Structure formats: structure tokens, C-alpha cells
């Protein structure tokens, strides 16, 4: 129906133009044919006058004119010649055939013959008038007036007109048929092409090779526009919680946002005297996602692992957060000890964690852990479906705990937009290939609409892994993977922190005051330079290598003995696992050894604080420090370095950063080191401790500008903008399909 209307829009004007052409062309044709025939008749008349000249000269011998009369009588037997008149030199008509009009004399005939349209209407119809001089041997003897029949011309002109009308009508019908066929084919082609364009693919079956460059140009232009739009939006204005909220209001109008993560944003614990305490876990994921969730007011589904978690939820296992503010809802999922052991400690942290970090710890894969992992993923997927208020919620899946969940949700909510963010590195295909369930994991992840990693390098590794182990179609140009009819878009979104507001900063003790307080609490003399490390107690963080570097610093640069203290905060993490236990013990041993070697006056040169520190305590440490050490052996992003930079509004302090942390890509003004190279890190420490204040300021100011701009709201904003665009494309594509369906049914 839609394309019939389109065709009519073209056909009606075409028919009008053809009718107008016929209307104006017919009289023109008439005039032209008449002129051609008139010229013919004039020639014919001249020939006749010539042919009759001798006979006329003879007949003129008869003074009564009878011979002329008889001659003319015979001549008008010609079917085209109607009448003849004879004008002798005196100008009076001497002889005329009976058919010659009585009221026309020689002068009248001369006048009419000189006109452009020498016509006269007589009884039998229109006649053509021509006058011809007759020459005898003696010279001109008179003029012959010939009246030729014109009615046959009219008959011929009617025939021509009829043929012309038939020709124009035929052409009209032919053009209409061709137009309809071409339009129909074009419509199908364009619909397919548009759908393909909307999906970011090429034209599936182009109408002709000529269309592909146009589509290509169109796509490039669209992408340029998107880039311009994105640049305008991201460069000119800072990303803030308010801006993220307005993005949700405008581009994701009313869409429900559901976050899924293993770690919950707040843990309720029972204190020693029975009261309920709320604690923020040491987790980069929580640091990044919580401010976003506060802006979105959605639902966060996470494992309830706190000893008092069950005591504060309602009958649907929900609790509003943050405590006292109620900005979003946390839905807690309860796991049995067996499930937690197999899914979290076993498959996620003994299997996937070392597998993806490639930090020289062997991954362990147990069939029983895999079973629990699948079971728990299904449990969380069911919770997503239960929490969904529509058939197409926006589901933000976090991390390696839920590689199978995207496909599980997709199976139940095919129209959901599933954005999975992988917070840890993605290894190369060979390393990933040792996982016995590599295919299942990849298939699970490809249930996502969008897969996000911190860096383009991790995206590339993921694409190569899929390419190696699955029969999938990869479009590198668009960064998409199509697998079993579903498409996944891959993108890097470097995660960050929320930049502190002026109100928050106003509460902070000054750097000097922070240093005084820290010194007092830990017994660090005022003349000591202070370096800090803040991490979860994890073997990927390079804590051992850091300690070796501190030891080497004190060996190589003895001037720092009794002038330097290193404080390492190591938040307890996954301590039930053997690998972690052994690692933590090793750190204790090495710390002891260094302290035995270099402590002076009973003061430890290395202070290992292996307990949880709240955000204020950590922030105070950052502000008190001269140097912050981040020496991860491999890290998706690492937010500690960004927190340190954000804490230094005095633009002092030096950041030493591992080149194997995702953050090293952007924080280039840090002293970037290879953590495995002890000598290099020791030298970097020395360089940091001796760095002039002006250089520190220059580096720190630049680092602060980067982190402030690339904050967590930009991270979330970019993901949500892509999700919104994805949803729009899906909706348009669905609408086109429905229209086609309706058209086909009607047609
Ligand atoms: O780095 C991966 C990650 O999930 C982070 O997002 C988070 O900081 C950390 O692991 C937390 O680990 P867990 O939840 O096991 O304590």
C-alpha cells in the first residue's frame, strides 16, 4: 500500500504532463500538415498551369470562350481540383467552371492566394486558392485561378491526430508499468538496504553495484555526524551526574536500568555488640558503578554476602540505597555455601581471574565449579527477568562472574539491551584457549548487545578469540560480531572515578594536616618521605615486586634509610583461597625481612596494613603521600591511581604506574614502569622522591585534567549513549519489519 501511494505520487504528474503534451501538440501538428499540403498544392497548381498553357493558348482562339470552358471542364474532373477560373490581362474573370464561387473575382482570388493560409470555404468544404501565370510563346496571356479540395487534408489530419493520441496514451501506459516495476524492486532493495544500514551492515543485496558507494558514503557521513555529535557533547561539556541523568531522561526516556554484579555496593554486617554496620567493599567495580546507579535510579542485583544483609531487606529481598538516601534499589541474591564456593571462589577466582590476568598463577578448572557457575548465572538471570518491568529493559552486566548470563537473559527477554562490561583484561586467544569451557563462555557473552572492555587492546584480543574458537561473522570495520543471528557491538570504555565535588573537597584536611595525622597514627617521623600503595590483597597487584623495589631503593640509595617509609594498605580479599593465603603469607615474610634489614630506631620502614580502610582514611593517606605506587602485573584499568590524582588538589605528589595497567594508556605524565624490572622501579622511586615541586605540579596538573575529564560519568555516558543508539536502531528496524509485514498482508 505504502509503495502504491509512492508510485501514484509519480504517476499522476506523469499523466498530467502527457495530457498537456497532447493538448498542445495536436493543433501544432494540424498547422504543420496544412502548411506542407499547401506547399504541395501550390507546386501542383504551377505544374498544371504549365501543362495547360499550350491548350489554353489554343482555346483562346475561340472568342466566345467555349473551348476554354470545355478545357477547364475536363481539368476539374481531377478529384482534388474543385474549380478553375480564368483571368485575362484585363483582370476580369472571363471563364469559370460552374463550381467556381460567383462572388469571387480575380482580385479576390489574388488577395486570398497571397495570404499565409490561402483558404476559402465553399459549399463542398474548404478549398485552397492558388493563382498561376500562363505563358504563351508571345508572353503572359492571363492568370489561372485554381481551387483545390482541402477536405481530404482535414481527413488526414484527423487520422494523424488519432494516431498521435494513441501513441501518447501507449507511451503513458508503458512508462507507468516500467515505473511500477522499478519502484517495487527499488522499495524492496531500499528496505533491505536501510535495515542493513541500521544494523551497521553493508547493503545485503544491493540493487546494483552503483548503490554500494552511495551507502558507504552515507554510512561514513552518519558516522562523521555521530563523531561530531559525540565530540561536541563530550569535549565542550564536562560529564557530571546531572548530565548523565539528563541523558537518561532524553535518550533512554523512562527505560528501566538493571545492573547485575557479584559484589554488592553496600554490605550490612553485624558488629561485635550486635548492631548493624554498613561497609563499602574495596572494589573498583563498586567505585565506578555506584555513582552511575545513583544517577539512574534503577535496580542493582548482587550477591548478599554480609552477615546482616538478610536483616535489612524487605520480603522481596530488596533494600533502598545508599543508606538514608534511597536513590536506587538493591535486590539481593542469596547463595548457598556450595554455590559461593564453586561459582565465586572456584570458577570465577581460581579459574577465570588467573586465566585473564596471565599473572603466572595457574588457572584451576573444576567440573563441579563450572556446574555451580552455570547454576548461579541462571539464578541471577532469573532475577533479571523477575525485576524487568518491560520486555526491553537495559541490563548492565558486570564482569567475569557473569559470562553466561547475557545469553540466558537474551533467551527470556529477546528485546532487552544487554551491555556487558568486562572489568578485567582479556587475554590472547592461546591463553584463553586453555579453558575447557571456552566455547560456552564466548557464546554466553555474545548474548550481549554491547560488550565493553577498558582498552582497545582487550577488544582486539576478544575478537581474535571469537575468531579462533567460534564460527562467527566478524566485521572489523564496525567492530561487530554476528553469531547465530545475534549481533554484538564491541567497544572500549575506559573506566574511571567520580571527580570529587567542591563540597566534598572542602571537607578534606589539608595535605600537611593529613601528613601530620598519618604520621601520628602510624608513628612516622615528620622528616620521613612517604610512599603509599593501596590495593586489594591480590597477587595481580604487584605488591611483592613493589616491596622488592623498596628494598632495592634502600640498598642502592642509602641516603633514604631513616628518611623514608612505605605504607601498603592491603584490603583483605578472597582469603579462603590457597593461592591468596600463600601470597599474603609471602608478603608478610618479605615485609618482615625488609624491616629487619632497614628499620631504624624501632620504626618499620614498610608498614603493611592488611585490613579494610574506609574511603576517608584512604583519601587522607593519598593526600599525605609523596609518592603513590601502582605496580599491577596486569590490570584492566586500576582506579587507585585515579583516586590518588583526584585527591591531590595541591598538585603535588608523584604517581608511579605500571605499564600493564589499563590506566597507563592515558596517564602518561606518571612515571610509567615495568613492575617486573625491580631496578627500574627502584630508580623511579628515587626519581619521584627527588622530583622538584615544579615538575610535580606540571605532571599532576596534567594528570588531574585527564581524570577530571575522563571521569566515571563519561564512562557510563558513552556506554549509555551507545546503548540508546542500539535501542533506537533495533526499534526502527522492528518498525520497518512490522510495516513490511503489514504491507505484505494488505498486498
Ligand atoms: O577487578 C575486577 C573486580 O571485579 C573489580 O571490579 C573489583 O575491584 C574486584 O575485582 C573485586 O573483587 P571481589 O569482588 O572478588 O572482592
XYZ file of C-alpha atoms and ligand atoms in Angstrom:
763
model
C 0.000 0.000 0.000
C 2.807 2.351 1.025
C 4.702 1.848 -2.243
C 1.490 2.104 -4.316
C 0.990 5.566 -2.835
C 4.580 6.367 -3.678
C 4.060 5.182 -7.247
C 0.877 7.251 -7.628
C 2.817 10.270 -6.470
C 4.992 9.787 -9.510
C 2.371 8.554 -12.000
C -0.268 11.285 -11.604
C 2.108 14.134 -12.540
C 3.406 11.996 -15.404
C -0.113 11.520 -16.814
C -0.877 15.222 -16.452
C 2.295 16.117 -18.366
C 1.413 13.648 -21.143
C -2.137 15.059 -21.443
C -0.770 18.605 -21.662
C 1.709 17.495 -24.308
C -1.133 16.015 -26.357
C -3.278 19.134 -25.912
C -0.592 21.466 -27.231
C 0.946 19.154 -29.812
C -2.246 18.399 -31.790
C -3.043 21.925 -33.144
C 0.627 22.343 -33.900
C 0.543 19.130 -35.902
C -2.564 20.413 -37.745
C -0.907 23.644 -38.696
C 2.231 21.918 -39.866
C 0.432 19.350 -42.055
C -1.687 22.111 -43.567
C 1.406 24.123 -44.448
C 3.030 21.082 -46.064
C -0.093 20.339 -48.125
C -0.485 23.985 -49.145
C 3.075 23.934 -50.456
C 2.268 20.718 -52.362
C -0.888 22.215 -53.856
C 0.945 25.336 -54.977
C 3.506 23.192 -56.774
C 0.790 21.018 -58.225
C -1.031 24.155 -59.477
C 2.129 25.524 -61.100
C 2.681 22.215 -62.869
C -0.908 22.181 -64.048
C -0.705 25.759 -65.341
C 2.399 24.821 -67.265
C 0.839 21.681 -68.644
C -2.281 23.576 -69.733
C -0.527 26.642 -71.139
C -0.474 25.421 -74.773
C -4.007 24.136 -74.646
C -5.113 27.451 -73.100
C -3.323 29.427 -75.831
C -5.194 27.336 -78.485
C -8.505 27.595 -76.728
C -8.179 31.356 -76.500
C -8.630 31.441 -80.317
C -12.326 30.898 -79.643
C -13.634 34.396 -78.835
C -16.732 33.041 -77.092
C -14.566 31.112 -74.695
C -16.320 27.810 -75.275
C -13.048 25.945 -75.797
C -11.649 27.278 -72.576
C -14.826 26.285 -70.801
C -14.560 22.759 -72.213
C -10.835 22.547 -71.345
C -11.446 23.635 -67.752
C -14.456 21.294 -67.515
C -12.187 18.368 -68.341
C -9.469 19.545 -65.923
C -11.804 19.676 -62.918
C -12.580 16.022 -63.362
C -9.416 15.552 -61.210
C -10.810 14.602 -57.791
C -8.622 17.120 -55.913
C -9.323 20.097 -58.169
C -12.645 21.702 -57.347
C -12.819 24.726 -59.657
C -10.895 26.801 -62.211
C -11.219 30.442 -63.122
C -9.519 32.319 -65.984
C -8.337 35.927 -65.601
C -7.166 37.535 -68.867
C -4.794 40.530 -68.643
C -7.771 42.929 -68.138
C -8.276 41.364 -64.667
C -11.923 40.382 -65.182
C -12.819 36.786 -64.784
C -13.571 35.644 -68.315
C -14.216 31.954 -67.813
C -15.022 29.920 -64.740
C -16.167 26.386 -64.152
C -19.692 26.061 -62.694
C -18.140 25.034 -59.328
C -16.255 28.352 -59.030
C -17.956 30.669 -56.473
C -19.803 33.511 -58.226
C -18.878 36.112 -55.669
C -15.118 35.654 -56.076
C -13.441 37.684 -58.827
C -9.824 37.830 -59.995
C -8.742 40.460 -57.432
C -10.293 38.495 -54.559
C -8.516 35.355 -55.735
C -5.137 37.203 -55.979
C -5.601 38.572 -52.446
C -6.527 35.229 -50.869
C -3.707 33.389 -52.638
C -1.231 35.887 -51.139
C -2.334 35.185 -47.582
C -0.290 32.789 -45.317
C -3.273 30.468 -45.110
C -4.873 30.733 -48.571
C -8.190 29.091 -47.782
C -11.729 29.658 -48.777
C -14.870 27.938 -47.589
C -17.250 26.899 -50.432
C -20.278 24.709 -50.489
C -18.388 21.379 -50.550
C -15.989 22.356 -47.793
C -12.667 24.234 -47.521
C -10.636 24.860 -50.661
C -7.107 26.028 -51.259
C -6.728 29.049 -53.578
C -3.726 29.487 -55.866
C -3.117 31.802 -58.839
C -0.668 30.912 -61.635
C 0.515 32.906 -64.612
C 0.043 31.229 -68.029
C 2.761 31.904 -70.594
C 2.321 31.534 -74.362
C 5.063 31.939 -76.954
C 4.161 35.615 -77.201
C 4.436 36.121 -73.414
C 1.926 36.078 -70.464
C -1.627 35.575 -71.667
C -3.555 35.559 -68.381
C -3.796 34.012 -64.903
C -5.261 30.719 -63.885
C -7.123 30.547 -60.569
C -7.193 27.004 -59.107
C -9.346 25.912 -56.192
C -8.143 22.626 -54.666
C -10.170 20.491 -52.302
C -8.903 20.670 -48.693
C -11.343 18.293 -47.033
C -9.027 15.322 -47.682
C -6.345 17.200 -45.725
C -8.751 17.537 -42.827
C -9.422 13.807 -43.017
C -5.721 13.041 -42.986
C -5.130 15.435 -40.121
C -7.847 13.663 -38.114
C -6.112 10.352 -38.758
C -2.749 11.790 -37.668
C -4.375 13.218 -34.529
C -5.867 9.842 -33.665
C -2.546 8.061 -34.137
C -0.763 10.684 -32.043
C -3.259 10.317 -29.170
C -2.904 6.530 -29.295
C 0.888 6.880 -29.316
C 0.974 9.213 -26.276
C -1.501 7.046 -24.343
C 0.553 3.937 -25.172
C 3.734 5.629 -24.002
C 1.988 6.680 -20.789
C 0.900 3.112 -20.047
C 4.354 1.761 -20.843
C 6.118 4.312 -18.611
C 3.621 3.630 -15.802
C 4.215 -0.130 -15.940
C 8.001 0.256 -16.028
C 7.833 2.761 -13.159
C 5.735 0.463 -11.004
C 8.013 -2.494 -11.559
C 11.182 -0.472 -10.911
C 9.653 1.253 -7.868
C 8.600 -2.077 -6.394
C 12.061 -3.543 -6.878
C 13.671 -0.361 -5.545
C 11.426 -0.401 -2.487
C 12.390 -3.951 -1.610
C 16.048 -3.146 -2.219
C 15.915 0.032 -0.158
C 14.082 -1.603 2.693
C 16.682 -4.353 2.813
C 19.447 -1.797 2.418
C 18.037 0.504 5.089
C 17.668 -2.377 7.503
C 21.228 -3.374 6.791
C 22.368 0.212 7.239
C 20.530 0.481 10.527
C 22.229 -2.676 11.670
C 25.524 -1.157 10.581
C 25.980 -3.833 7.889
C 26.524 -3.290 4.197
C 23.664 -3.428 1.732
C 22.698 -7.059 1.775
C 21.690 -7.476 -1.818
C 22.275 -4.107 -3.447
C 20.133 -3.010 -6.381
C 23.325 -2.583 -8.287
C 26.982 -2.106 -7.635
C 26.354 1.615 -8.058
C 24.410 1.841 -4.793
C 27.123 0.438 -2.570
C 29.400 3.503 -2.800
C 26.405 5.707 -2.016
C 25.529 3.582 1.002
C 29.154 3.641 2.010
C 29.224 7.413 1.757
C 26.006 7.628 3.716
C 27.368 5.427 6.456
C 30.603 7.410 6.613
C 28.624 10.626 6.794
C 26.420 9.211 9.543
C 29.465 8.120 11.460
C 31.079 11.542 10.974
C 27.909 13.143 12.240
C 27.854 10.826 15.211
C 31.501 11.597 15.916
C 30.908 15.318 15.613
C 27.918 14.988 17.852
C 29.843 12.916 20.345
C 32.836 15.245 20.252
C 30.635 18.283 20.689
C 28.909 16.646 23.585
C 31.955 15.220 25.256
C 34.513 17.943 24.754
C 32.540 21.030 25.372
C 30.823 19.965 28.484
C 32.096 18.075 31.461
C 30.386 14.795 32.262
C 28.583 15.024 35.580
C 25.886 13.079 37.393
C 23.363 15.708 36.245
C 24.399 15.313 32.647
C 24.118 11.552 32.916
C 20.643 11.958 34.371
C 19.622 14.204 31.504
C 21.000 11.625 29.036
C 18.824 9.003 30.701
C 15.826 11.316 30.529
C 16.289 12.291 26.903
C 17.839 9.293 25.147
C 16.639 6.473 27.354
C 13.318 8.000 28.262
C 11.790 6.019 31.049
C 13.768 2.891 30.194
C 14.463 0.652 33.152
C 18.130 0.153 34.048
C 19.126 -3.093 35.778
C 22.696 -3.628 36.975
C 23.993 -7.140 37.698
C 27.206 -7.696 39.658
C 28.527 -10.182 42.119
C 29.747 -7.594 44.617
C 27.071 -5.507 46.303
C 27.607 -1.767 46.732
C 26.953 -1.771 50.474
C 27.478 -4.686 52.860
C 25.462 -4.882 56.080
C 27.468 -6.571 58.819
C 26.639 -7.463 62.389
C 29.102 -5.661 64.712
C 30.628 -7.202 67.859
C 27.933 -5.663 70.061
C 25.120 -6.792 67.770
C 24.468 -3.513 65.947
C 24.216 -3.428 62.121
C 27.148 -1.717 60.399
C 27.262 -0.662 56.751
C 30.518 -1.080 54.859
C 31.639 -0.142 51.332
C 33.613 -3.026 49.788
C 37.107 -2.485 48.341
C 36.081 -2.819 44.733
C 36.851 -0.810 41.659
C 33.596 -2.043 40.187
C 31.566 -0.625 43.052
C 33.539 2.639 42.993
C 32.605 3.112 39.343
C 29.077 1.736 39.127
C 27.592 3.159 42.318
C 27.640 6.859 41.291
C 26.108 5.839 37.965
C 23.371 3.886 39.694
C 22.602 6.868 41.898
C 22.095 8.885 38.739
C 19.879 6.225 37.074
C 17.658 5.197 39.994
C 17.485 1.653 38.698
C 17.696 -1.789 40.258
C 21.014 -3.374 41.227
C 21.081 -7.164 41.568
C 24.010 -8.536 43.601
C 25.034 -11.304 45.925
C 24.048 -10.588 49.520
C 27.169 -11.713 51.321
C 27.084 -9.599 54.516
C 26.270 -11.182 57.890
C 23.357 -8.755 58.418
C 22.253 -8.471 54.776
C 19.126 -10.579 55.307
C 18.081 -8.494 58.295
C 17.598 -5.253 56.370
C 15.809 -6.398 53.171
C 12.046 -6.360 52.566
C 10.069 -9.504 51.677
C 11.244 -9.231 48.055
C 14.883 -9.188 49.207
C 15.182 -5.520 48.332
C 16.769 -2.663 50.209
C 16.839 1.001 49.113
C 20.303 2.591 48.898
C 22.501 4.442 49.684
C 21.627 4.205 53.360
C 19.431 7.147 54.263
C 19.105 8.432 50.662
C 17.082 5.804 48.778
C 18.283 6.653 45.298
C 18.161 3.158 43.834
C 17.089 -0.353 44.838
C 19.423 -3.244 45.665
C 17.960 -6.712 45.082
C 19.993 -9.256 46.996
C 20.525 -12.820 45.782
C 21.303 -15.468 48.370
C 23.822 -18.172 47.599
C 24.465 -21.409 49.431
C 27.972 -22.013 50.712
C 28.411 -24.593 47.967
C 27.319 -22.129 45.285
C 29.590 -19.379 46.601
C 32.471 -21.806 46.791
C 32.026 -23.189 43.297
C 30.886 -20.099 41.393
C 32.752 -17.259 43.117
C 35.873 -18.734 44.711
C 36.216 -21.653 42.354
C 35.327 -20.913 38.753
C 35.480 -17.084 38.862
C 38.522 -16.550 41.066
C 40.592 -19.704 40.691
C 39.708 -20.152 37.030
C 38.809 -17.001 35.123
C 40.744 -14.500 37.265
C 44.219 -16.006 36.709
C 43.226 -17.025 33.168
C 42.516 -13.419 32.160
C 45.305 -11.749 34.149
C 48.070 -14.035 32.899
C 49.978 -13.229 36.118
C 51.864 -16.516 36.355
C 49.349 -18.207 38.598
C 47.883 -21.383 37.156
C 44.142 -21.272 36.499
C 42.233 -24.157 38.080
C 39.181 -25.524 36.282
C 36.931 -27.984 38.089
C 33.815 -29.561 36.622
C 31.956 -29.006 39.920
C 32.854 -25.266 39.924
C 31.642 -24.954 36.349
C 28.324 -26.512 37.321
C 27.883 -24.000 40.144
C 28.929 -21.146 37.895
C 26.216 -22.095 35.393
C 23.651 -22.521 38.138
C 24.383 -19.142 39.746
C 24.403 -17.373 36.391
C 20.937 -18.820 35.791
C 19.824 -17.697 39.248
C 20.873 -14.106 38.525
C 19.378 -14.262 35.005
C 16.046 -15.336 36.520
C 16.267 -12.397 38.915
C 16.818 -10.022 35.981
C 13.711 -11.377 34.273
C 11.739 -11.089 37.518
C 12.853 -7.494 38.083
C 12.176 -6.411 34.464
C 9.106 -4.192 34.169
C 9.114 -4.263 30.374
C 10.168 -6.619 27.606
C 13.176 -4.459 26.739
C 14.986 -3.259 29.857
C 18.553 -2.013 29.691
C 20.657 -4.611 31.525
C 24.203 -3.666 32.560
C 26.085 -6.890 33.314
C 29.319 -6.502 35.260
C 32.385 -8.630 34.999
C 33.714 -12.147 34.683
C 31.317 -13.603 37.249
C 28.527 -13.499 34.646
C 29.901 -14.617 31.299
C 26.909 -16.945 30.731
C 24.184 -14.585 31.918
C 23.817 -12.410 28.762
C 22.692 -15.363 26.609
C 20.434 -16.616 29.421
C 18.691 -13.239 29.663
C 18.540 -12.931 25.873
C 16.678 -16.264 25.708
C 13.946 -14.927 28.003
C 13.948 -11.224 27.040
C 14.926 -11.168 23.350
C 14.356 -7.436 23.073
C 16.445 -6.430 26.091
C 19.522 -4.273 25.508
C 22.307 -6.131 27.298
C 25.532 -4.264 27.861
C 28.252 -6.398 29.419
C 31.330 -4.735 30.833
C 34.391 -6.911 31.428
C 36.364 -5.240 34.223
C 39.484 -7.370 33.927
C 41.873 -7.857 30.987
C 41.003 -10.163 28.102
C 43.954 -12.433 27.216
C 45.180 -13.538 23.813
C 43.384 -16.495 22.138
C 46.110 -19.004 23.076
C 45.909 -18.169 26.776
C 42.111 -18.176 26.784
C 42.080 -21.432 24.845
C 43.196 -23.469 27.867
C 39.742 -23.049 29.440
C 37.778 -26.275 28.888
C 34.526 -24.275 28.539
C 35.865 -21.551 26.288
C 33.110 -22.048 23.685
C 30.290 -21.875 26.229
C 31.757 -18.742 27.801
C 32.099 -16.964 24.454
C 28.588 -17.989 23.414
C 27.222 -16.698 26.706
C 28.939 -13.333 26.290
C 27.723 -12.974 22.710
C 24.186 -12.823 24.084
C 25.130 -9.190 24.827
C 24.114 -6.347 22.550
C 27.272 -4.470 23.512
C 30.481 -5.871 25.013
C 32.713 -3.342 26.729
C 36.340 -3.575 27.768
C 38.648 -0.958 29.255
C 41.039 -0.785 26.302
C 41.005 -1.329 22.525
C 43.713 -3.960 23.070
C 41.344 -6.111 25.154
C 38.630 -5.683 22.497
C 41.085 -6.861 19.859
C 42.034 -9.903 21.954
C 38.362 -10.761 22.397
C 37.624 -10.510 18.681
C 40.618 -12.707 17.892
C 39.478 -15.244 20.482
C 35.984 -15.421 18.975
C 37.526 -15.694 15.542
C 39.653 -18.609 16.750
C 37.009 -20.649 18.548
C 33.587 -19.816 17.053
C 32.040 -19.820 13.604
C 31.099 -16.172 13.802
C 30.997 -13.326 11.280
C 33.279 -10.511 12.353
C 33.032 -7.065 10.853
C 36.217 -5.330 11.888
C 35.166 -2.069 10.274
C 32.121 -1.806 12.520
C 33.576 -3.726 15.426
C 30.687 -6.180 15.461
C 30.386 -9.923 15.808
C 27.377 -11.773 14.384
C 26.764 -15.168 15.862
C 23.682 -17.340 15.337
C 21.623 -14.414 14.119
C 22.533 -12.093 17.013
C 24.861 -9.150 16.685
C 27.222 -7.836 19.347
C 28.962 -4.485 19.168
C 32.396 -4.233 20.782
C 33.808 -1.051 22.220
C 36.413 0.141 24.697
C 35.169 2.292 27.564
C 37.990 3.303 29.923
C 36.528 3.224 33.414
C 37.160 5.971 35.917
C 36.101 7.539 39.191
C 33.637 10.267 40.137
C 35.550 13.548 40.329
C 35.129 14.979 43.826
C 32.775 17.943 44.098
C 33.959 21.252 45.682
C 31.726 20.491 48.691
C 33.440 17.144 49.226
C 36.902 18.674 48.768
C 36.085 21.391 51.290
C 35.780 18.658 53.948
C 39.240 17.253 53.355
C 42.058 18.017 55.780
C 44.911 19.879 54.089
C 47.820 17.754 52.761
C 50.020 18.978 55.641
C 47.341 18.126 58.185
C 46.794 14.726 56.526
C 50.532 14.040 56.731
C 50.560 15.049 60.394
C 47.604 12.775 61.230
C 49.003 9.790 59.306
C 52.423 10.305 60.908
C 50.877 10.429 64.314
C 48.720 7.321 63.793
C 51.471 5.192 62.269
C 54.422 6.651 64.133
C 56.164 8.006 61.057
C 58.603 10.791 61.834
C 57.886 14.161 60.208
C 61.189 14.175 58.292
C 60.382 10.870 56.525
C 59.264 10.895 52.916
C 56.146 8.802 52.497
C 55.242 6.384 49.678
C 51.918 4.528 49.672
C 50.303 1.590 47.940
C 46.571 0.862 48.243
C 45.233 -2.417 46.877
C 43.154 -5.454 47.497
C 45.461 -8.135 48.848
C 45.814 -9.780 45.446
C 48.733 -11.358 43.617
C 47.949 -9.409 40.424
C 48.646 -6.075 42.098
C 52.426 -6.441 42.056
C 52.788 -5.918 45.819
C 55.721 -8.312 46.004
C 57.558 -6.580 43.160
C 56.878 -3.249 44.865
C 58.451 -4.474 48.087
C 61.470 -5.675 46.170
C 61.766 -2.227 44.614
C 61.602 -0.564 48.045
C 64.312 -2.910 49.268
C 66.436 -2.131 46.212
C 65.925 1.614 46.710
C 67.303 1.364 50.220
C 70.233 -0.718 49.006
C 71.072 1.444 46.020
C 70.304 4.860 47.506
C 71.306 4.568 51.186
C 70.542 8.262 51.719
C 66.880 7.228 52.051
C 67.493 4.996 55.045
C 65.766 6.514 58.067
C 64.294 9.134 55.744
C 61.669 7.034 54.010
C 58.587 4.949 54.935
C 56.430 2.843 52.676
C 52.803 2.222 53.739
C 50.970 -0.612 51.995
C 47.207 -0.850 52.539
C 46.116 -4.373 51.550
C 42.363 -4.841 51.848
C 41.551 -8.471 52.695
C 40.317 -10.293 49.632
C 39.459 -13.912 48.720
C 41.499 -15.011 51.728
C 39.991 -18.507 51.809
C 41.773 -19.427 48.582
C 45.106 -21.228 48.957
C 46.789 -19.097 46.338
C 45.791 -15.918 48.195
C 46.727 -17.332 51.570
C 50.174 -18.278 50.303
C 50.596 -14.923 48.618
C 49.588 -12.991 51.718
C 51.982 -15.009 53.845
C 54.772 -14.393 51.403
C 54.148 -10.650 51.549
C 54.238 -10.778 55.350
C 57.567 -12.641 55.180
C 59.172 -10.257 52.710
C 57.911 -7.258 54.676
C 59.457 -8.704 57.803
C 62.735 -9.274 56.037
C 62.940 -5.720 54.693
C 62.012 -4.295 58.046
C 64.704 -6.383 59.711
C 67.239 -5.077 57.240
C 66.355 -1.402 57.112
C 64.238 -0.326 60.100
C 65.851 2.226 62.371
C 65.019 3.294 65.913
C 62.400 0.510 66.178
C 60.373 2.100 63.356
C 59.363 -0.168 60.482
C 60.329 1.100 57.052
C 57.470 -0.914 55.497
C 54.066 -0.665 57.173
C 51.753 -3.400 55.940
C 48.150 -2.562 56.861
C 46.238 -5.699 55.926
C 42.786 -4.544 56.908
C 39.851 -2.690 55.424
C 40.186 1.133 55.282
C 37.237 3.361 54.557
C 37.312 5.937 51.805
C 38.191 8.870 54.079
C 41.141 7.029 55.590
C 42.469 6.089 52.167
C 41.987 9.616 50.905
C 43.914 11.021 53.823
C 46.748 8.648 53.050
C 46.796 9.780 49.420
C 46.972 13.428 50.500
C 49.739 12.725 52.969
C 51.932 10.809 50.491
C 54.871 11.999 48.414
C 54.580 9.016 46.103
C 51.831 6.558 45.179
C 52.896 3.190 43.780
C 50.623 1.255 41.422
C 52.606 -1.710 40.115
C 49.946 -4.178 38.910
C 51.335 -7.090 36.937
C 48.207 -6.861 34.796
C 45.122 -4.755 35.438
C 42.010 -3.994 33.398
C 42.151 -0.329 34.353
C 43.087 0.315 38.046
C 41.290 3.100 39.823
C 43.721 3.612 42.713
C 45.953 5.760 40.522
C 42.960 7.881 39.537
C 41.827 8.238 43.141
C 45.324 9.384 44.109
C 45.317 12.030 41.355
C 41.843 13.223 42.347
C 42.942 13.553 45.969
C 45.868 15.872 45.135
C 44.245 19.252 44.700
C 47.601 20.738 45.850
C 49.082 19.386 42.573
C 51.910 17.699 44.465
C 52.859 14.053 44.773
C 54.213 11.648 42.162
C 52.445 8.674 40.642
C 54.466 5.587 39.702
C 52.321 3.492 37.410
C 52.677 0.031 35.886
C 52.634 -0.023 32.131
C 50.468 -3.160 32.406
C 47.542 -1.315 33.974
C 44.894 -0.076 31.525
C 45.231 3.391 33.106
C 48.798 3.746 31.771
C 47.349 4.411 28.323
C 46.000 7.780 29.387
C 48.001 8.740 32.485
C 51.230 9.279 30.593
C 52.550 12.007 32.923
C 53.029 9.378 35.620
C 56.429 7.663 35.943
C 55.461 4.609 33.901
C 57.395 1.463 34.838
C 57.704 -2.239 34.180
C 56.892 -3.728 37.616
C 58.890 -6.874 36.866
C 62.005 -4.723 36.496
C 62.963 -4.130 40.126
C 65.855 -1.838 39.289
C 63.671 0.384 37.122
C 61.024 0.742 39.816
C 63.657 1.493 42.466
C 65.104 4.205 40.216
C 61.624 5.579 39.576
C 61.087 5.728 43.334
C 64.313 7.663 43.745
C 63.347 9.983 40.889
C 59.952 10.569 42.481
C 61.426 11.312 45.893
C 63.824 13.851 44.420
C 61.467 15.399 41.899
C 61.308 19.213 42.141
C 57.943 20.663 43.232
C 57.546 22.482 39.893
C 57.842 19.244 37.904
C 55.449 17.510 40.264
C 52.975 20.337 39.736
C 53.277 20.186 35.992
C 52.756 16.431 35.858
C 49.989 16.372 38.458
C 48.057 19.261 36.855
C 48.014 17.389 33.571
C 47.006 14.086 35.204
C 44.207 15.846 37.068
C 42.878 17.409 33.883
C 42.746 13.945 32.273
C 40.997 12.194 35.158
C 38.619 15.059 35.753
C 37.541 14.993 32.117
C 37.572 11.204 31.651
C 35.543 10.618 34.781
C 33.128 7.807 35.562
C 30.154 9.727 34.185
C 31.866 9.867 30.820
C 32.498 6.114 31.056
C 28.832 5.475 31.796
C 27.660 8.238 29.464
C 29.477 6.736 26.479
C 28.108 3.282 27.218
C 24.574 4.529 27.714
C 24.754 6.672 24.568
C 25.795 3.585 22.596
C 23.054 1.574 24.282
C 20.497 4.271 23.404
C 21.659 4.286 19.778
C 21.471 0.496 19.724
C 17.916 0.590 21.067
C 16.928 3.189 18.516
C 18.289 1.070 15.678
C 16.532 -2.006 16.991
C 13.257 -0.118 17.281
C 13.500 1.388 13.799
C 14.406 -1.990 12.386
C 11.448 -3.576 14.169
C 9.140 -0.854 12.857
C 10.362 -1.364 9.278
C 9.754 -5.092 9.662
C 6.264 -4.503 11.001
C 5.422 -2.094 8.165
C 6.674 -4.589 5.646
C 4.662 -7.307 7.307
C 1.531 -5.143 7.245
C 2.137 -4.188 3.592
C 2.651 -7.805 2.605
C -0.565 -8.802 4.378
C -2.517 -5.997 2.705
C -0.856 -6.615 -0.655
O 38.980 -6.084 39.006
C 37.886 -6.907 38.887
C 36.980 -6.761 40.051
O 35.730 -7.292 39.865
C 36.901 -5.310 40.305
O 35.906 -4.785 39.601
C 36.888 -5.243 41.764
O 37.655 -4.206 42.184
C 37.460 -6.536 42.252
O 37.501 -7.394 41.180
C 36.660 -7.024 43.400
O 36.846 -8.321 43.636
P 35.922 -9.077 44.661
O 34.547 -8.643 44.380
O 36.168 -10.504 44.374
O 36.362 -8.689 46.010
